Tab-separated table of C-alpha atoms in Angstrom:
chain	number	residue	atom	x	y	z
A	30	UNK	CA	14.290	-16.937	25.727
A	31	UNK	CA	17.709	-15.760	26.404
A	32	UNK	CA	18.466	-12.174	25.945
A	33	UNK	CA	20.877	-11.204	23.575
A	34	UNK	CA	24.339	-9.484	24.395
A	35	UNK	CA	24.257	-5.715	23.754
A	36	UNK	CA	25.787	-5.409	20.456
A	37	UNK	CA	26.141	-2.140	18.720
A	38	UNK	CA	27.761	-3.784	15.303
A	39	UNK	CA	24.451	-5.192	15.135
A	40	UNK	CA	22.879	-2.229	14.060
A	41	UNK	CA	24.998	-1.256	10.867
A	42	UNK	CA	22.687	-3.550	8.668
A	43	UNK	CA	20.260	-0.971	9.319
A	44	UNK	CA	22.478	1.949	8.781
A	45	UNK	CA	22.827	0.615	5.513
A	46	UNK	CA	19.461	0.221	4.736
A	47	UNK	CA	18.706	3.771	5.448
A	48	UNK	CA	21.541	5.022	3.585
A	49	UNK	CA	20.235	2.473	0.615
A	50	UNK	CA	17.221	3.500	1.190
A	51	UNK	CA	17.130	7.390	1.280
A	52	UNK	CA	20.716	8.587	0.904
A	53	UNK	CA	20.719	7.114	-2.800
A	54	UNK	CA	17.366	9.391	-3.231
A	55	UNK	CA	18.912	12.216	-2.080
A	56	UNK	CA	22.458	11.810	-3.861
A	57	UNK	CA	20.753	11.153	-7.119
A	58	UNK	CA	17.903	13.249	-6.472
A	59	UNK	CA	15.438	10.530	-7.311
A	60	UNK	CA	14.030	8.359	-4.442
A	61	UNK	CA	12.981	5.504	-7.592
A	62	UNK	CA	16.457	4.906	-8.034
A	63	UNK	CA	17.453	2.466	-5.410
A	64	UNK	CA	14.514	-0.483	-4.928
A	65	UNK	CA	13.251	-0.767	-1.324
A	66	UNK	CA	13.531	-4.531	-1.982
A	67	UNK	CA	17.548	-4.470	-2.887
A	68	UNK	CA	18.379	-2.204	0.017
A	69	UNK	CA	16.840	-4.485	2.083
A	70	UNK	CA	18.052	-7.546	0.768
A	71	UNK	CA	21.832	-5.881	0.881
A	72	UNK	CA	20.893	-5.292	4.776
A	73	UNK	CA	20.080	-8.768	5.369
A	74	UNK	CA	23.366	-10.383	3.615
A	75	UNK	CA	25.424	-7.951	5.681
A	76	UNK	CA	23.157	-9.017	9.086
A	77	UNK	CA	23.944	-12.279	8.235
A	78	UNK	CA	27.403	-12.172	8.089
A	79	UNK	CA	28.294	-10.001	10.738
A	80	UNK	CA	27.728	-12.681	13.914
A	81	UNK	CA	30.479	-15.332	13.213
A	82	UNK	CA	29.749	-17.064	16.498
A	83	UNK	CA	26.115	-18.502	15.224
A	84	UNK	CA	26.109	-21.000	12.172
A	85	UNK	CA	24.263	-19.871	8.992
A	86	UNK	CA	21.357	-21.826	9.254
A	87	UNK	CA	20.376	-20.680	12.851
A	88	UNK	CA	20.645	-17.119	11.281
A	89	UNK	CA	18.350	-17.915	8.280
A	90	UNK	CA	15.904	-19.294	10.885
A	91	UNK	CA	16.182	-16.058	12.893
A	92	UNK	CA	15.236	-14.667	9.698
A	93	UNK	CA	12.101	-16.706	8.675
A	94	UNK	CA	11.050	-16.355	12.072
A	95	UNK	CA	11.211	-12.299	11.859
A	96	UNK	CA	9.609	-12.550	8.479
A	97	UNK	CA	6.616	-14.905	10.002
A	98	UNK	CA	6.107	-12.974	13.182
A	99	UNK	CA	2.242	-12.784	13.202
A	100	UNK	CA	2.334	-9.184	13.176
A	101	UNK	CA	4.284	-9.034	10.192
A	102	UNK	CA	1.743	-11.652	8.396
A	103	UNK	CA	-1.318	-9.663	9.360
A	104	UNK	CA	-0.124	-6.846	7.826
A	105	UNK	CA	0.811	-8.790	5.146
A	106	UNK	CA	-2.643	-9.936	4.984
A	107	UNK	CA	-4.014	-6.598	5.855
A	108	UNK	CA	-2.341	-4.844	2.357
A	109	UNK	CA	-3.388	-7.361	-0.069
A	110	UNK	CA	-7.111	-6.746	1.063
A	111	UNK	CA	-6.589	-3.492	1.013
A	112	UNK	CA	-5.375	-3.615	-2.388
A	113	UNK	CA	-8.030	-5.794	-3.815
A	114	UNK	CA	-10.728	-3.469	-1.949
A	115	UNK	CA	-9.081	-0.406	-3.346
A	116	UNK	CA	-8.844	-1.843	-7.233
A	117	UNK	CA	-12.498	-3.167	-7.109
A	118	UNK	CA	-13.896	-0.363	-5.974
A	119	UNK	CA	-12.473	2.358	-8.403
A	120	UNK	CA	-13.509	-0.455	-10.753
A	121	UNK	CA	-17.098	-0.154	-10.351
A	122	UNK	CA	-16.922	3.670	-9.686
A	123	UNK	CA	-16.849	4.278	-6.018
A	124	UNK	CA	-13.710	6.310	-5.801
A	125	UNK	CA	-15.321	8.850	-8.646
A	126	UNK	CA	-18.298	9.141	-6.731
A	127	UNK	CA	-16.970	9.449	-3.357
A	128	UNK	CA	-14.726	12.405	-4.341
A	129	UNK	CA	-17.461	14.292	-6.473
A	130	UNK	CA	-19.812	13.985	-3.673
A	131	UNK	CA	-17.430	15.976	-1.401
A	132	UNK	CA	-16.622	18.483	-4.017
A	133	UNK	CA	-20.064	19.019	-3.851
A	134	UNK	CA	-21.037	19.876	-1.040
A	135	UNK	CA	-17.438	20.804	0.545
A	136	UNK	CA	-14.697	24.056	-0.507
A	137	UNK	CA	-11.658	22.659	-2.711
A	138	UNK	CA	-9.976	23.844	-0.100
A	139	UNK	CA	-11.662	21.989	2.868
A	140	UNK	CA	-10.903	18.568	1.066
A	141	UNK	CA	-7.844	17.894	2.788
A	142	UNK	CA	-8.445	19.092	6.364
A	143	UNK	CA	-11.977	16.290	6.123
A	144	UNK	CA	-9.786	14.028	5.114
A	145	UNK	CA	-7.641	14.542	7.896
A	146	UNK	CA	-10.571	14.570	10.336
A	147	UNK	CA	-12.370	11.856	8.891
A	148	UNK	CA	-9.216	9.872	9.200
A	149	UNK	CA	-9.075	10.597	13.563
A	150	UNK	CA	-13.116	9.558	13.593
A	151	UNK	CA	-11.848	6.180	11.761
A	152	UNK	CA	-8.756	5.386	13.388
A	153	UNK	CA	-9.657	5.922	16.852
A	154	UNK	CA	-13.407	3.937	16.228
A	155	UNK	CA	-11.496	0.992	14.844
A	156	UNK	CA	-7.985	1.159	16.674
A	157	UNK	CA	-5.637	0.009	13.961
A	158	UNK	CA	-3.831	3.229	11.793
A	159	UNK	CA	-3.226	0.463	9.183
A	160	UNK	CA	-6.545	-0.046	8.103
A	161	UNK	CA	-7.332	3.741	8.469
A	162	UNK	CA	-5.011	4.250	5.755
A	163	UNK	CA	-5.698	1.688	3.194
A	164	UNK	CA	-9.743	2.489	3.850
A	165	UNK	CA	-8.930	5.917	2.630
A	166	UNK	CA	-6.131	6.130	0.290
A	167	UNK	CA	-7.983	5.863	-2.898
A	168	UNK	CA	-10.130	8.494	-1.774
A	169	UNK	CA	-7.455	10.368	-1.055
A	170	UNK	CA	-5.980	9.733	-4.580
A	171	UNK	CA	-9.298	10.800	-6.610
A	172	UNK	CA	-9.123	14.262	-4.361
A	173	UNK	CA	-5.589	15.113	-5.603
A	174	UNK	CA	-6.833	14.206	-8.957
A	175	UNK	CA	-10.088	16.334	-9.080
A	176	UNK	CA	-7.770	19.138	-7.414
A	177	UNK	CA	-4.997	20.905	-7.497
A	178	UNK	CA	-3.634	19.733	-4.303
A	179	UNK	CA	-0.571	17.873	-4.614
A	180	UNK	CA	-0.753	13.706	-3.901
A	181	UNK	CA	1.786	13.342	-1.540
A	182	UNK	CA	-0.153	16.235	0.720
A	183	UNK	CA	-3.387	14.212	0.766
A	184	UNK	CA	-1.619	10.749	1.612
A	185	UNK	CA	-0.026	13.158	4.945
A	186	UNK	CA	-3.103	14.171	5.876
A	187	UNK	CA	-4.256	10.670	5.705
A	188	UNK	CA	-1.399	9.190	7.300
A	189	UNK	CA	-1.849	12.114	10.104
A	190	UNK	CA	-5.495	10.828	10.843
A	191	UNK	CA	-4.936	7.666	10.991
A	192	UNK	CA	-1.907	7.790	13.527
A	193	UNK	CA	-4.729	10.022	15.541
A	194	UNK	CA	-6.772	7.527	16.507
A	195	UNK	CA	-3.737	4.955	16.712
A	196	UNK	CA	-1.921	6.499	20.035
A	197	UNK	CA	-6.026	7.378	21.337
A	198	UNK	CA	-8.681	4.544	21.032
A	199	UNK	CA	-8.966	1.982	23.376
A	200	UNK	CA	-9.113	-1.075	21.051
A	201	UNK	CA	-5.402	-0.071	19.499
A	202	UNK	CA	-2.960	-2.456	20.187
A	203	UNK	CA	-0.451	0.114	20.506
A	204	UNK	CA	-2.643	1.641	23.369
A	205	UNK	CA	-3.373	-1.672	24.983
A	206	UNK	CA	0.791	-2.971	24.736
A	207	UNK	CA	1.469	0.376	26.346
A	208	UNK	CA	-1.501	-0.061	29.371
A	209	UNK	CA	-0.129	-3.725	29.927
A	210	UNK	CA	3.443	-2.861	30.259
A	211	UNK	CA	2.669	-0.043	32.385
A	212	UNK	CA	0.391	-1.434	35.016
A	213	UNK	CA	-2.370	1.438	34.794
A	214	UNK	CA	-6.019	2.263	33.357
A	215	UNK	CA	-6.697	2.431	30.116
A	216	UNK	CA	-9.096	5.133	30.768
A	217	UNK	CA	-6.687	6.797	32.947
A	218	UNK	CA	-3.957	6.468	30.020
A	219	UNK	CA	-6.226	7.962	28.092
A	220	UNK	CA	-6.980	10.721	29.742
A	221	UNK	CA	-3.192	11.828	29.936
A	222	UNK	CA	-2.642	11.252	25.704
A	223	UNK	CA	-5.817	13.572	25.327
A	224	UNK	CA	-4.781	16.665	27.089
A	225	UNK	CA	-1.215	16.163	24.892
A	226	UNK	CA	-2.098	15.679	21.582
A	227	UNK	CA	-5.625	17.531	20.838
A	228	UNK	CA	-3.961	20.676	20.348
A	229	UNK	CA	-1.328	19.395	18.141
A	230	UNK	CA	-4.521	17.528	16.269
A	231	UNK	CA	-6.295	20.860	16.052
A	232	UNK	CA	-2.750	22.814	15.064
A	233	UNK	CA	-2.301	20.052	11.972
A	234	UNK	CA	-6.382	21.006	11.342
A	235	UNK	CA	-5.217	25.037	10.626
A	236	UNK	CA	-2.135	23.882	9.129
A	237	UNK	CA	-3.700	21.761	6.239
A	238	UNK	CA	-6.468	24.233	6.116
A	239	UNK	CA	-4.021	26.782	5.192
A	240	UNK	CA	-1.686	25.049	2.705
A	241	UNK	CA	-4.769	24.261	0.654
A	242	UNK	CA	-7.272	27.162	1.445
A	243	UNK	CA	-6.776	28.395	-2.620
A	244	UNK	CA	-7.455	24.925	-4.103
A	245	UNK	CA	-10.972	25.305	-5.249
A	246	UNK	CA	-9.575	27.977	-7.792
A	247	UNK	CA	-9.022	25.113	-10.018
A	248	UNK	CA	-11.830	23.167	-9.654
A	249	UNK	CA	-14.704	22.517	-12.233
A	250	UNK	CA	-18.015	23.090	-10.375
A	251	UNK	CA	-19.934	20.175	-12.977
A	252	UNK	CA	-19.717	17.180	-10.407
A	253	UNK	CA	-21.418	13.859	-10.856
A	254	UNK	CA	-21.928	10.992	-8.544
A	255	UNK	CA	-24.142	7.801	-7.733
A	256	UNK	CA	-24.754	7.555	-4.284
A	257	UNK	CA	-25.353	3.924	-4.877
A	258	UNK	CA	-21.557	3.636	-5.811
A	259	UNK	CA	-20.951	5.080	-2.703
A	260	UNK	CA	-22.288	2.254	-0.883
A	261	UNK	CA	-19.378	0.129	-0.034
A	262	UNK	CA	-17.455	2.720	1.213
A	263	UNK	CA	-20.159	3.776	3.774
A	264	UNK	CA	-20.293	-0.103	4.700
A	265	UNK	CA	-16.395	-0.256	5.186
A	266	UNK	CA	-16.212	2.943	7.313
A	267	UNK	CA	-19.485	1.973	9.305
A	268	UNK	CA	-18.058	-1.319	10.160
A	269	UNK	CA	-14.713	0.160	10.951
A	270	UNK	CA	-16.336	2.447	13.358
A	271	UNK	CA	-18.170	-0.261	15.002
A	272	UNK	CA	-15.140	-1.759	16.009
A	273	UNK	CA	-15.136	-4.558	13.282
A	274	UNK	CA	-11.770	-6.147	12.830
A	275	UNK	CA	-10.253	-5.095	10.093
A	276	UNK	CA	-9.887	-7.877	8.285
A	277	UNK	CA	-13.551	-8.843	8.419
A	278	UNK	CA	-14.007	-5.434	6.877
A	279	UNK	CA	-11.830	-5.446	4.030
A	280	UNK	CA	-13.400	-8.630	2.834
A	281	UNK	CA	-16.878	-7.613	3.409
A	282	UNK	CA	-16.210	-4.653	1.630
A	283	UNK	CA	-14.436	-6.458	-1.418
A	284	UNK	CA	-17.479	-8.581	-1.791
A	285	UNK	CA	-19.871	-5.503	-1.296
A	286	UNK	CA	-17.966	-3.592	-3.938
A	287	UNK	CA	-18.098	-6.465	-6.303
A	288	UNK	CA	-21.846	-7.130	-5.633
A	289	UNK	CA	-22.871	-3.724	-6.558
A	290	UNK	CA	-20.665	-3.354	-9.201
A	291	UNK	CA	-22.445	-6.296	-10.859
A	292	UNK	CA	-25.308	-5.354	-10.443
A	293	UNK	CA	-24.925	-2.078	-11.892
A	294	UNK	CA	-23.536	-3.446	-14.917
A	295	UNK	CA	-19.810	-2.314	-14.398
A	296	UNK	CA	-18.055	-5.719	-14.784
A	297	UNK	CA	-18.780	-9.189	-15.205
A	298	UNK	CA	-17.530	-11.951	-12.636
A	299	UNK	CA	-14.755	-12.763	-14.557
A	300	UNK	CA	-13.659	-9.280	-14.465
A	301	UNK	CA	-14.424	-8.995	-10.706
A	302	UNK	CA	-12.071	-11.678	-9.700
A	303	UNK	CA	-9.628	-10.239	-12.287
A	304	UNK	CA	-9.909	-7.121	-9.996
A	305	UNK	CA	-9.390	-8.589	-6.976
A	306	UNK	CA	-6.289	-10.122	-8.459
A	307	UNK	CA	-5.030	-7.296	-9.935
A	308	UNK	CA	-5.137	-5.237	-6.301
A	309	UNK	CA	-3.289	-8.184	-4.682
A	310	UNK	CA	-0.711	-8.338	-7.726
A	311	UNK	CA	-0.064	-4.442	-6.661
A	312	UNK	CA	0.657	-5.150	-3.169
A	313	UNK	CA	3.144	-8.033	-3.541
A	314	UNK	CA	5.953	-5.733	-3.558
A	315	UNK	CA	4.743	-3.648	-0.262
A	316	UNK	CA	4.125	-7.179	1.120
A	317	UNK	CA	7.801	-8.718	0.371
A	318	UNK	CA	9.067	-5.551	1.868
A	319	UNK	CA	7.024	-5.969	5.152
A	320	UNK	CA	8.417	-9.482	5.410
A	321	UNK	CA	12.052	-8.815	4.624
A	322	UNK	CA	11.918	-5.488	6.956
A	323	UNK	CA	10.314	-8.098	9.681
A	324	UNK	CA	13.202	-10.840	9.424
A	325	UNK	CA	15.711	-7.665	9.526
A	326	UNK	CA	14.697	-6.775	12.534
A	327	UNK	CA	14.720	-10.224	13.948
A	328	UNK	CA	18.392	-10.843	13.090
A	329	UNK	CA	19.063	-6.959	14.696
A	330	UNK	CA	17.595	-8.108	17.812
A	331	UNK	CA	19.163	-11.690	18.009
A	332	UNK	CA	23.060	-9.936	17.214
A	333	UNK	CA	21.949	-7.612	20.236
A	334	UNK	CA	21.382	-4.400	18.593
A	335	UNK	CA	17.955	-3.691	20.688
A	336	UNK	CA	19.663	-4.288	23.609
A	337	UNK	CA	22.303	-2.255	23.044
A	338	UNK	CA	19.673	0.566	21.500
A	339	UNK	CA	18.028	-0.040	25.182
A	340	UNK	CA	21.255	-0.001	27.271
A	341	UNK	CA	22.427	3.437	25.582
A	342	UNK	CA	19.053	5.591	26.305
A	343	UNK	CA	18.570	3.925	30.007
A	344	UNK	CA	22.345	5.073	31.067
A	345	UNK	CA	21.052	8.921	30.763
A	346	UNK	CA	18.363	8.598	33.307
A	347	UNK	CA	18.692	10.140	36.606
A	348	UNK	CA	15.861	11.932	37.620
A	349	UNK	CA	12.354	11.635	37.152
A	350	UNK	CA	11.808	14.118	33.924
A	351	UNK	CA	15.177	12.427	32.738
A	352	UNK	CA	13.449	9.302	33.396
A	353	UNK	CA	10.585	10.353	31.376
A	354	UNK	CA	13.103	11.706	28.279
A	355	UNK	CA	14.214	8.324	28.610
A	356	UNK	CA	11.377	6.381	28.109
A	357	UNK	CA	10.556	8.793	24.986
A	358	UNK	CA	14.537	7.986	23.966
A	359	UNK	CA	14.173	4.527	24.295
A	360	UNK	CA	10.719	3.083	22.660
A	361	UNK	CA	11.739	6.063	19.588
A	362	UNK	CA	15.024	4.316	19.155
A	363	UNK	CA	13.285	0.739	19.337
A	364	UNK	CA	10.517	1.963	16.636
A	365	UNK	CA	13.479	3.530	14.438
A	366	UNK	CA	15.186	0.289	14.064
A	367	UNK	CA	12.030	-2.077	13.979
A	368	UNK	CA	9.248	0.201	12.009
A	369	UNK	CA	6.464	-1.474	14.649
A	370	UNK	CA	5.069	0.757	17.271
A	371	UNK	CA	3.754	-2.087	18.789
A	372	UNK	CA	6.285	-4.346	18.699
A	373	UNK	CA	8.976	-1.330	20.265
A	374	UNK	CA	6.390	-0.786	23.040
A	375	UNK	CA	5.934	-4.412	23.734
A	376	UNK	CA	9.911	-4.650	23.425
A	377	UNK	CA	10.465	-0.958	25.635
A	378	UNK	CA	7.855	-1.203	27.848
A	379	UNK	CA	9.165	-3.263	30.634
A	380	UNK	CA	12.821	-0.972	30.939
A	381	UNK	CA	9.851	1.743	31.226
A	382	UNK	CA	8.702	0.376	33.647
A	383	UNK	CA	11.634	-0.433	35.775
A	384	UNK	CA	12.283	3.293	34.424
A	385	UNK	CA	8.799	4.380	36.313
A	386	UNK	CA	9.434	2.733	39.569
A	387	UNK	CA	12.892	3.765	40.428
A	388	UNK	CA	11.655	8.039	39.549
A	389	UNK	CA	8.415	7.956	40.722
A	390	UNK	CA	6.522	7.877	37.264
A	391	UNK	CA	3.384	7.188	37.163
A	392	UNK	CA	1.810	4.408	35.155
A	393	UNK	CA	-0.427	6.139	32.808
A	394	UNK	CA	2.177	8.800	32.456
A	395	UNK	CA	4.344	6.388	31.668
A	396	UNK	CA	2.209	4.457	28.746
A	397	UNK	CA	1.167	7.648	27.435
A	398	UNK	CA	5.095	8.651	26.893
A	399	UNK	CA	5.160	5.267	25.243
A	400	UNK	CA	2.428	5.425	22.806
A	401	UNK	CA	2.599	8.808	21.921
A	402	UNK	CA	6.382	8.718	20.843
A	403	UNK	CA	5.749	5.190	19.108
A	404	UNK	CA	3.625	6.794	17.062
A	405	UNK	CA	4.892	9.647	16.241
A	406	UNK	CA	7.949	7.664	15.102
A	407	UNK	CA	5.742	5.413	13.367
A	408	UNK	CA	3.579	8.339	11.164
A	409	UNK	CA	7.220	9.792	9.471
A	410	UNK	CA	9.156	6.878	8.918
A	411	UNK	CA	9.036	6.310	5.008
A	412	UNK	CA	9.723	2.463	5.758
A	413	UNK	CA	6.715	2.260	7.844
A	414	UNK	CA	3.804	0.358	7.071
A	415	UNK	CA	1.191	2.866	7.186
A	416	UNK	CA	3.296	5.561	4.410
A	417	UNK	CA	4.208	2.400	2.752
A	418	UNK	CA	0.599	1.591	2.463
A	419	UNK	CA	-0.594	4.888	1.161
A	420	UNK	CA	2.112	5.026	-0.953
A	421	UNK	CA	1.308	1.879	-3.018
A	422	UNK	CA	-2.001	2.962	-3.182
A	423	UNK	CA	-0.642	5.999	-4.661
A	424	UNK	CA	2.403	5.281	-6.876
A	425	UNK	CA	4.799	7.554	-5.107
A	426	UNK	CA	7.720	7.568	-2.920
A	427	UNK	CA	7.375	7.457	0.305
A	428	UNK	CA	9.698	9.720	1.009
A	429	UNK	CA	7.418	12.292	-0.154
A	430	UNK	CA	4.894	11.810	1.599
A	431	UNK	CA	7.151	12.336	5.219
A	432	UNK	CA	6.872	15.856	5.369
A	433	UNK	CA	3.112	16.580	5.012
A	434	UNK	CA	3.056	14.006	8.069
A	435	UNK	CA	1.974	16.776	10.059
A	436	UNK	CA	0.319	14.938	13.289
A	437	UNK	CA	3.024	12.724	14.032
A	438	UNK	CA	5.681	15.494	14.244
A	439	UNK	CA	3.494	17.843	16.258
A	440	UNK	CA	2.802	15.502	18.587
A	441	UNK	CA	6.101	14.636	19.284
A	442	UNK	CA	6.822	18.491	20.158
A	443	UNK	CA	3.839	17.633	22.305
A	444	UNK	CA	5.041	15.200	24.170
A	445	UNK	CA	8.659	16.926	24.583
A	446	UNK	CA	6.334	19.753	25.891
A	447	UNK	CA	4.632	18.136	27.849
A	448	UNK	CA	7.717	16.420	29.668
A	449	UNK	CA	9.101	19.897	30.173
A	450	UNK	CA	6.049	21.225	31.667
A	451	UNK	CA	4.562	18.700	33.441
A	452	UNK	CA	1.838	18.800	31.424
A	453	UNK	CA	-1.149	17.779	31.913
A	454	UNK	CA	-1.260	17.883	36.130
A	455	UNK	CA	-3.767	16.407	38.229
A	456	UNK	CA	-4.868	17.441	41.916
A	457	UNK	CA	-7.252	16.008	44.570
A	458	UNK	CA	-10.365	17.337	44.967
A	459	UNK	CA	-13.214	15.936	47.465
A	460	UNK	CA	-10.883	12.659	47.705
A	461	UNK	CA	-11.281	12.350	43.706
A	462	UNK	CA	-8.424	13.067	40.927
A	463	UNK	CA	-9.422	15.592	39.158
A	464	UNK	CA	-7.295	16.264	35.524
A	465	UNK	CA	-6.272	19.641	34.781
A	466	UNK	CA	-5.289	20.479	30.539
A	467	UNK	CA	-2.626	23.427	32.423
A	468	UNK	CA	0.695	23.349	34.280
């Protein structure tokens, strides 16, 4: 495939998405105003008509084949399961139950920071952020209900766990793009993302702990749950932890939910598939958007605007913690205009690596610097798929959601930190590396 001319016209379709997007929310003061789907589809007419050169059905096929890029379908895929999961299980009570059982036996005000924690045990046993999110977003929504803790705070802390586990486990496809590209270990690259973000994980622990610690004031102490209810969300989370794929597990627990709902007398079939259609029906619009978003960011990259985005960071590198800024620069930039941490590590990695060779960076440093500013970039972007996904779920914007995103901005200052300090170090001890967590 030839690579595209570095273009930087090609980027104003996305300029004016994001000033669609969020600069009609914050004009009007309502982020409901302007549809996700119409500043998208404005984006696309102007991305087709900016490269005169290519004829207008080459473009639409760069289009369809952003829109169909298997990544973009499995997520695709990945939200309407989610969606059916999530509607059949409130259906037959699981959500109610779930929630009561924690307010039983947990503080109002530790809700939020097991949610949070709960979310890193999940994300990093099964890899993928996506279905962290989606697996615990109607939880999340029956908390802020039984609570006074405001919804888009919950979906953060959510969104925070799952990008935990994202940028850490081993089975991650972020993780694994950014080990390939790189040339090192994945225990090794592991290693190097631990000592970086725990204490920002730990930080975002106090920090929800904190904005919530009052929140049992309002709670009713009269709590009432089935633990048989509970069942299919134990299956789904002990599944995801056993390294299940994801899709596998959203099915299973669709028909688990539906089997004990029948049985304990809370629909009939008809109802249950009714369900199930009723959770795709609310995803359509999150999955159109993923599609669109997807062909966008196909017809960015074929105009040259990911070139150019990798062109600009890559001239500022001359040393090797400049080198290392510039990795961070250039897979942030890449995930900014494309949404997909692992498509702007698979797409930055190998200018990292050139990046690595020339300054002396080593390969897990290198792939950590990668993953860890992919996903920060990916945990606070409200066009994202995973604050898209808890936002569905939830029936807000996802624009408020952003700032309770704790985890992903802290470990970005993390990372910047840890550039600046050489942080974490490693010596040789008895001919062994040895890691050390100080400077």
């Amino acid at each position: 495939m030839t690579k595209p001319l570095s273009n930087a016209y090609a980027l104003i379709p996305f300029a004016i998405f994001i000033l669609l997007f969020i600069g009609s929310g914050i004009i009007t003061g309502d982020f409901y105003k302007m549809p996700v789907l119409v500043a998208l589809f404005v984006a696309i007419l102007f991305a087709l008509a900016i490269n005169r050169k290519a004829d207008f059905q080459t473009k639409i096929s760069q289009l369809t084949k952003g829109g169909g890029h298997p990544n973009i379908i499995l997520m695709v895929m990945i939200f309407l399961l989610a969606g059916a999961f999530a509607a059949v299980a409130s259906g037959m009570g699981a959500v109610e139950s779930t929630v009561n059982l924690g307010l039983t036996y947990l503080p109002g005000g530790w809700m939020v920071v097991g949610l949070f924690v709960i979310g890193c045990f999940i994300s990093i046993s099964m890899g993928t952020s996506t279905g962290t999110v989606v697996a615990l977003a109607p939880i999340g929504v029956g908390v802020a209900e039984q609570t006074d803790i405001g919804l888009a705070l919950v979906m953060g802390a959510i969104v925070s766990g799952a990008m935990f586990g994202d940028n850490l486990s081993v089975i991650s496809d972020t993780t694994i793009a950014a080990v390939r590209t790189q040339g090192t270990e994945m225990k090794e690259k592991f290693k190097a993302n631990f000592f970086i973000v725990l204490p920002a994980a730990i930080i975002t622990a106090i920090i929800f702990g904190v904005m919530t610690a009052d929140a049992s004031a309002s709670l009713n102490e009269n709590y009432s749950y089935n633990i048989v209810e509970i069942l299919p969300y134990l299956g789904v989370l002990g599944f995801a932890i056993a390294g299940v794929n994801v899709i596998y597990v959203l099915i299973g627990g669709i028909v688990f939910a539906g089997g004990v709902g029948l049985l304990l007398g809370k629909f009939s079939g008809m109802e249950f598939v009714t369900l199930v259609g009723d959770g795709f029906t609310n995803m359509q619009t999150l999955a159109m958007i993923a599609i669109l978003l997807g062909g966008l960011v196909e017809l960015i990259r074929a105009n040259g605007g990911i070139e150019f985005l990798l062109q600009v960071v890559s001239r500022k590198v001359n040393s090797n913690r400049g080198g290392e800024l510039g990795i961070a620069g250039i897979v942030t930039a890449v995930n900014f205009s494309t949404a997909n941490n692992t498509i702007s590590i698979i797409t930055a990695g190998p200018l990292a690596k050139q990046i690595s060779d020339e300054y002396g960076i080593e390969g897990r440093r290198s792939a950590s610097i990668l993953d860890i500013f992919a996903s920060s970039v990916q945990g606070i972007i409200p066009y994202g798929g995973q604050i898209l996904a808890v936002a569905g779920v939830a029936s807000i914007s996802p624009v408020a959601i952003v700032p309770y995103c704790i985890y992903p901005l802290l470990t970005a200052v993390a990372g910047l930190l840890a550039i600046a300090f050489r942080y974490p170090k490693f010596t040789v001890e008895n001919g062994k590396k040895v890691w050390k967590s100080a400077s």
